[in-house]
mmCIF file of C-alpha atoms and ligand atoms in Angstrom:
data_model
loop_
_atom_site.group_PDB
_atom_site.id
_atom_site.type_symbol
_atom_site.label_atom_id
_atom_site.label_comp_id
_atom_site.label_asym_id
_atom_site.label_seq_id
_atom_site.Cartn_x
_atom_site.Cartn_y
_atom_site.Cartn_z
ATOM 1 C CA MET Y 1 -16.700 57.913 51.838
ATOM 2 C CA LEU Y 2 -16.559 55.067 54.357
ATOM 3 C CA ARG Y 3 -15.460 52.668 51.783
ATOM 4 C CA GLN Y 4 -12.446 54.653 51.255
ATOM 5 C CA LEU Y 5 -11.443 53.608 54.718
ATOM 6 C CA PHE Y 6 -12.079 49.933 54.378
ATOM 7 C CA PRO Y 7 -9.125 47.716 53.549
ATOM 8 C CA GLU Y 8 -9.245 44.869 51.155
ATOM 9 C CA ASP Y 9 -8.348 42.370 53.886
ATOM 10 C CA TYR Y 10 -7.780 42.494 57.637
ATOM 11 C CA ILE Y 11 -5.301 40.040 59.110
ATOM 12 C CA ASP Y 12 -3.729 39.406 62.516
ATOM 13 C CA SER Y 13 -0.072 39.770 61.450
ATOM 14 C CA ILE Y 14 2.095 40.246 58.332
ATOM 15 C CA PHE Y 15 3.122 36.615 58.870
ATOM 16 C CA ASP Y 16 -0.280 35.710 57.835
ATOM 17 C CA LEU Y 17 0.252 37.070 54.437
ATOM 18 C CA ASN Y 18 -0.434 34.309 51.827
ATOM 19 C CA ILE Y 19 2.570 34.470 49.671
ATOM 20 C CA GLU Y 20 1.320 32.042 47.062
ATOM 21 C CA GLN Y 21 -1.853 33.806 46.843
ATOM 22 C CA LEU Y 22 0.002 37.043 46.267
ATOM 23 C CA LEU Y 23 1.910 35.530 43.506
ATOM 24 C CA ASN Y 24 -1.197 34.137 42.052
ATOM 25 C CA ASN Y 25 -2.787 37.586 42.026
ATOM 26 C CA ASN Y 26 0.216 39.001 40.186
ATOM 27 C CA VAL Y 27 1.227 41.158 43.243
ATOM 28 C CA LYS Y 28 4.873 42.532 42.541
ATOM 29 C CA GLY Y 29 5.341 45.176 45.036
ATOM 30 C CA LEU Y 30 4.793 45.354 48.781
ATOM 31 C CA ILE Y 31 4.637 48.706 50.593
ATOM 32 C CA PHE Y 32 5.064 48.110 54.441
ATOM 33 C CA ASP Y 33 4.489 50.558 57.219
ATOM 34 C CA ILE Y 34 6.973 50.065 60.018
ATOM 35 C CA ASP Y 35 5.524 51.254 63.337
ATOM 36 C CA ASN Y 36 3.285 48.744 64.915
ATOM 37 C CA THR Y 37 2.895 46.884 61.584
ATOM 38 C CA LEU Y 38 6.368 45.367 61.542
ATOM 39 C CA VAL Y 39 7.557 46.051 65.126
ATOM 40 C CA PRO Y 40 6.377 48.309 68.092
ATOM 41 C CA PHE Y 41 7.168 51.965 67.314
ATOM 42 C CA ASP Y 42 9.767 51.949 70.218
ATOM 43 C CA VAL Y 43 11.781 48.954 68.976
ATOM 44 C CA ALA Y 44 14.678 50.109 66.873
ATOM 45 C CA HIS Y 45 15.541 46.786 64.669
ATOM 46 C CA PRO Y 46 13.625 44.001 63.168
ATOM 47 C CA ASN Y 47 14.025 40.657 64.802
ATOM 48 C CA GLN Y 48 15.341 37.484 63.023
ATOM 49 C CA LYS Y 49 11.907 36.139 62.272
ATOM 50 C CA LEU Y 50 11.096 39.386 60.398
ATOM 51 C CA ILE Y 51 14.613 39.495 58.638
ATOM 52 C CA SER Y 52 13.972 35.884 57.409
ATOM 53 C CA PHE Y 53 10.453 36.755 56.230
ATOM 54 C CA PHE Y 54 11.675 39.631 54.142
ATOM 55 C CA GLU Y 55 14.467 37.430 52.742
ATOM 56 C CA LYS Y 56 11.818 34.828 51.679
ATOM 57 C CA LEU Y 57 9.704 37.535 50.053
ATOM 58 C CA LYS Y 58 12.680 38.855 48.205
ATOM 59 C CA GLU Y 59 13.485 35.461 47.030
ATOM 60 C CA LYS Y 60 10.014 34.957 45.756
ATOM 61 C CA GLY Y 61 10.638 38.136 43.603
ATOM 62 C CA PHE Y 62 8.674 40.737 45.462
ATOM 63 C CA LYS Y 63 9.944 44.314 45.482
ATOM 64 C CA ILE Y 64 9.629 45.906 48.723
ATOM 65 C CA CYS Y 65 9.396 49.448 50.085
ATOM 66 C CA LEU Y 66 9.096 50.618 53.634
ATOM 67 C CA VAL Y 67 6.894 53.882 53.765
ATOM 68 C CA SER Y 68 6.925 55.464 57.081
ATOM 69 C CA ASN Y 69 5.849 58.835 58.562
ATOM 70 C CA ASN Y 70 8.697 58.418 61.045
ATOM 71 C CA THR Y 71 11.965 60.176 60.878
ATOM 72 C CA LYS Y 72 14.980 59.334 58.579
ATOM 73 C CA GLU Y 73 17.122 58.231 61.401
ATOM 74 C CA ARG Y 74 14.455 55.688 62.549
ATOM 75 C CA VAL Y 75 13.765 54.372 59.113
ATOM 76 C CA ILE Y 76 17.597 54.167 58.101
ATOM 77 C CA LYS Y 77 18.432 52.178 61.322
ATOM 78 C CA PHE Y 78 15.392 49.884 60.951
ATOM 79 C CA ASN Y 79 16.416 49.044 57.382
ATOM 80 C CA GLU Y 80 20.081 48.223 58.079
ATOM 81 C CA LYS Y 81 19.518 44.490 57.880
ATOM 82 C CA LEU Y 82 16.486 44.394 55.709
ATOM 83 C CA LYS Y 83 18.063 46.249 52.921
ATOM 84 C CA VAL Y 84 14.881 47.282 51.030
ATOM 85 C CA ASN Y 85 13.729 50.622 49.609
ATOM 86 C CA THR Y 86 12.649 53.273 52.268
ATOM 87 C CA ILE Y 87 10.676 56.405 52.292
ATOM 88 C CA HIS Y 88 10.696 58.365 55.573
ATOM 89 C CA LYS Y 89 8.563 61.272 56.713
ATOM 90 C CA ALA Y 90 6.177 60.018 54.190
ATOM 91 C CA SER Y 91 3.140 62.282 55.219
ATOM 92 C CA LYS Y 92 0.655 59.411 54.743
ATOM 93 C CA PRO Y 93 -2.164 59.528 53.679
ATOM 94 C CA ARG Y 94 -0.949 61.896 51.206
ATOM 95 C CA ARG Y 95 -0.359 60.245 47.810
ATOM 96 C CA LYS Y 96 3.164 61.300 47.052
ATOM 97 C CA SER Y 97 5.060 58.894 48.980
ATOM 98 C CA PHE Y 98 2.988 55.840 47.697
ATOM 99 C CA ILE Y 99 3.669 57.116 44.140
ATOM 100 C CA LYS Y 100 7.397 57.457 44.982
ATOM 101 C CA ALA Y 101 7.453 53.904 46.470
ATOM 102 C CA MET Y 102 6.004 52.386 43.197
ATOM 103 C CA ASP Y 103 8.534 54.300 41.238
ATOM 104 C CA LEU Y 104 11.369 52.914 43.303
ATOM 105 C CA MET Y 105 9.915 49.333 43.025
ATOM 106 C CA GLY Y 106 9.025 49.667 39.329
ATOM 107 C CA THR Y 107 5.444 48.653 40.028
ATOM 108 C CA ASN Y 108 1.979 50.217 39.519
ATOM 109 C CA LYS Y 109 -1.352 50.508 41.390
ATOM 110 C CA ASP Y 110 -2.680 47.343 40.011
ATOM 111 C CA ASN Y 111 0.357 45.057 41.254
ATOM 112 C CA THR Y 112 1.138 46.836 44.448
ATOM 113 C CA LEU Y 113 -0.244 46.231 47.947
ATOM 114 C CA VAL Y 114 -0.060 48.556 50.957
ATOM 115 C CA ILE Y 115 0.295 46.786 54.286
ATOM 116 C CA GLY Y 116 -0.243 48.732 57.473
ATOM 117 C CA ASP Y 117 -1.941 49.013 60.873
ATOM 118 C CA GLN Y 118 -3.590 52.386 60.555
ATOM 119 C CA ILE Y 119 -6.875 53.187 58.889
ATOM 120 C CA PHE Y 120 -6.151 56.814 58.551
ATOM 121 C CA THR Y 121 -2.715 56.670 57.079
ATOM 122 C CA ASP Y 122 -2.102 53.369 55.514
ATOM 123 C CA VAL Y 123 -5.479 52.197 54.285
ATOM 124 C CA TRP Y 124 -6.842 55.565 53.358
ATOM 125 C CA GLY Y 125 -3.572 56.580 51.663
ATOM 126 C CA GLY Y 126 -3.544 53.414 49.606
ATOM 127 C CA ASN Y 127 -7.218 53.663 48.682
ATOM 128 C CA ARG Y 128 -6.975 57.163 47.447
ATOM 129 C CA LEU Y 129 -4.705 55.874 44.844
ATOM 130 C CA GLY Y 130 -6.495 52.722 44.025
ATOM 131 C CA ILE Y 131 -3.990 50.373 45.563
ATOM 132 C CA LYS Y 132 -5.214 47.363 47.463
ATOM 133 C CA THR Y 133 -4.621 47.692 51.102
ATOM 134 C CA ILE Y 134 -4.298 45.168 53.940
ATOM 135 C CA LEU Y 135 -4.902 46.204 57.424
ATOM 136 C CA VAL Y 136 -2.952 44.364 60.280
ATOM 137 C CA VAL Y 137 -3.722 44.287 63.842
ATOM 138 C CA PRO Y 138 -1.122 46.329 65.554
ATOM 139 C CA VAL Y 139 2.002 44.508 66.946
ATOM 140 C CA SER Y 140 1.772 46.337 70.204
ATOM 141 C CA ASP Y 141 -0.790 48.287 72.161
ATOM 142 C CA ARG Y 142 1.867 50.969 72.730
ATOM 143 C CA ASP Y 143 1.230 53.976 70.488
ATOM 144 C CA GLU Y 144 2.573 57.418 70.127
ATOM 145 C CA TRP Y 145 -0.007 59.808 71.693
ATOM 146 C CA ILE Y 146 -1.125 61.219 68.375
ATOM 147 C CA THR Y 147 -1.898 57.659 67.067
ATOM 148 C CA TRP Y 148 -3.605 56.800 70.342
ATOM 149 C CA ILE Y 149 -6.106 59.474 69.847
ATOM 150 C CA LYS Y 150 -7.050 58.120 66.562
ATOM 151 C CA ARG Y 151 -7.391 54.537 67.644
ATOM 152 C CA GLY Y 152 -10.875 55.142 69.173
ATOM 153 C CA ILE Y 153 -12.421 56.231 65.677
ATOM 154 C CA GLU Y 154 -10.377 53.483 64.012
ATOM 155 C CA ARG Y 155 -12.072 50.755 66.106
ATOM 156 C CA LEU Y 156 -15.453 51.953 65.082
ATOM 157 C CA VAL Y 157 -14.361 51.965 61.386
ATOM 158 C CA ILE Y 158 -13.196 48.396 61.749
ATOM 159 C CA ARG Y 159 -16.363 47.298 63.453
ATOM 160 C CA LEU Y 160 -18.324 48.645 60.443
ATOM 161 C CA TYR Y 161 -15.885 47.018 58.043
ATOM 162 C CA GLN Y 162 -16.161 43.713 59.755
ATOM 163 C CA ARG Y 163 -20.078 44.022 59.787
ATOM 164 C CA GLN Y 164 -20.039 44.639 56.128
ATOM 165 C CA ARG Y 165 -17.630 41.899 55.423
ATOM 166 C CA SER Y 166 -19.504 39.226 57.418
ATOM 167 C CA LYS Y 167 -22.673 40.248 55.285
ATOM 168 C CA LYS Y 168 -20.758 39.582 52.125
ATOM 169 C CA ARG Y 169 -19.816 36.096 53.076
HETATM 170 MG MG1 LIG U 201 1.840 52.156 61.847
#
């Protein structure tokens, strides 16, 4: 059960994604969470650094889908300059939005990656479908209250994950 909550990797920021390594591993589709993965939940638009990073990913041939539990208005507005696929009100960790995202991108569970800041939505949701997941450190310590409640248990899971990972190395 606990393994279902462990990501494949844990990185400080999406900008630490190793594009060459992803290409070598035949990754074709990237599913990104928005809130606290790409920007703080209360920031409406991506900054120039993020826009450029997404442009670079697209140039390299990656398909991208934003999958967020947030509202349509939030997701559409955020995507104005990124212009990628989106799914709002995704009900993560339920499987259906991840499946829909892969349909939109034309990818499958073996060549798709889920990148997000939450164990119980992004990581668990991806793992349930057998999609590889990458956990990122939240970009802000501001959270919606419902998320804030989960962070305590999340920290515990992350500690267990890190302990296991350090044993492996
Ligand atoms: Mg998030």
